Amino acid sequence: MKGTTLVRVCGAAVFLIGSWAAYTQDPPAGQLTISKVKDDLYQIVGDGGNVAVYVTGEGVILVDDKFEPDYEQIVTKVKSVTSQPIKYILNTHHHSDHSGGNVKFEPTVEIISTANAPKNIVEKKQPGAPANMTFTDETSVYLGGKEVRAKYFGRGHTNGDAVIYFPALKTIHTGDLMAGNTPQIDYLGGGSVVEWTKTLDGAMMLDFDTVIPGHGAVTNKAGLMTYRNNVEKLRTRVQGLVRAGKSQDEVGKVMMAEYGWAANSLPMQWSLPGMMAELK
Ligand SMILES: [Zn+2]
């Protein structure tokens, strides 16, 4: 099972791209845990992207649904905090570590994403089940007297990242617009390191104090601002090297030394060439 372990370790470290998603299809489900974020909002962590669980008196709204094999555990974890059925899932973006569970949920749950997210699955033949309802700018789900708002602020990790807002709890779920230490840009999926900071600037206009990132620990508005500024720093650094005529190899060495990117890692193979082309 050594090979399987390796794939799962990579899967935890990197969360991008169609070709990448092909590697991580159907990994064995990891051990998931559920914990309270605030009031009736919980998160499920442990495999793939962070799932938000919002409990209302008329049903449950999820943000993202991890990989397909995590379905059973997600259902079990939700049942451990409420007897209400799962009614809606809002996908932050199309990657299979955030929307892989759609395949299992779609017979009984309304699944909503940005309009671009299913296009990345259908037109670019990336794995996953598209949502059955989409929006282009903003939409809201009202259930049991509570609102969850999904908003598209622009390109970043992909061209279809939704920021999910829980107004009553002053909390957002960023999807992979905040994930890991440095941004991973899915250029095949329409991502952009140039637009990324503008997209986060839009999200920062919302009234919130708590942030559930796509991967990693819950943080606050200042934490998201730090992440946004780090995206800008990385972009400025890479742009300086590109405009100084450095090769991809040379820029890659800087990324390894200064940002801890592993040699031949997926960020190196997928994000870097796109960044260098975009920052010329
Ligand atoms: Zn992603």
Short mmCIF file of N, CA and C and ligand atoms in Angstrom, two decimals, residues 15-17 93 95 97-98 157-158 161 176 215, ligand 1:
data_model
loop_
_atom_site.label_atom_id
_atom_site.label_comp_id
_atom_site.label_asym_id
_atom_site.label_seq_id
_atom_site.Cartn_x
_atom_site.Cartn_y
_atom_site.Cartn_z
N PHE A 15 -3.58 20.76 -4.13
CA PHE A 15 -5.00 20.63 -4.42
C PHE A 15 -5.28 21.44 -5.65
N LEU A 16 -5.00 20.91 -6.80
CA LEU A 16 -5.26 21.70 -7.98
C LEU A 16 -5.58 20.83 -9.18
N ILE A 17 -5.98 21.46 -10.16
CA ILE A 17 -5.90 21.09 -11.55
C ILE A 17 -6.51 19.78 -12.01
N HIS A 93 -15.56 25.48 -5.83
CA HIS A 93 -15.00 25.35 -7.18
C HIS A 93 -15.04 23.89 -7.59
N HIS A 95 -12.76 21.47 -8.34
CA HIS A 95 -11.76 20.42 -8.06
C HIS A 95 -12.34 19.28 -7.23
N ASP A 97 -11.39 17.47 -4.87
CA ASP A 97 -11.26 17.40 -3.41
C ASP A 97 -12.26 18.33 -2.72
N HIS A 98 -13.04 19.07 -3.54
CA HIS A 98 -14.09 19.97 -3.00
C HIS A 98 -15.48 19.60 -3.50
N HIS A 157 -7.80 31.11 -7.90
CA HIS A 157 -7.36 29.72 -7.94
C HIS A 157 -7.84 29.05 -9.24
N THR A 158 -9.09 29.38 -9.65
CA THR A 158 -9.65 28.97 -10.95
C THR A 158 -10.42 30.19 -11.49
N ASP A 161 -14.24 30.40 -8.72
CA ASP A 161 -14.21 30.29 -7.26
C ASP A 161 -15.33 31.11 -6.63
N ASP A 176 -10.43 27.51 -2.23
CA ASP A 176 -8.96 27.54 -2.35
C ASP A 176 -8.41 28.92 -2.70
N HIS A 215 -8.33 24.83 2.67
CA HIS A 215 -7.53 23.84 3.39
C HIS A 215 -6.84 24.59 4.53
ZN ZN B 1 -8.74 23.58 -5.68
#
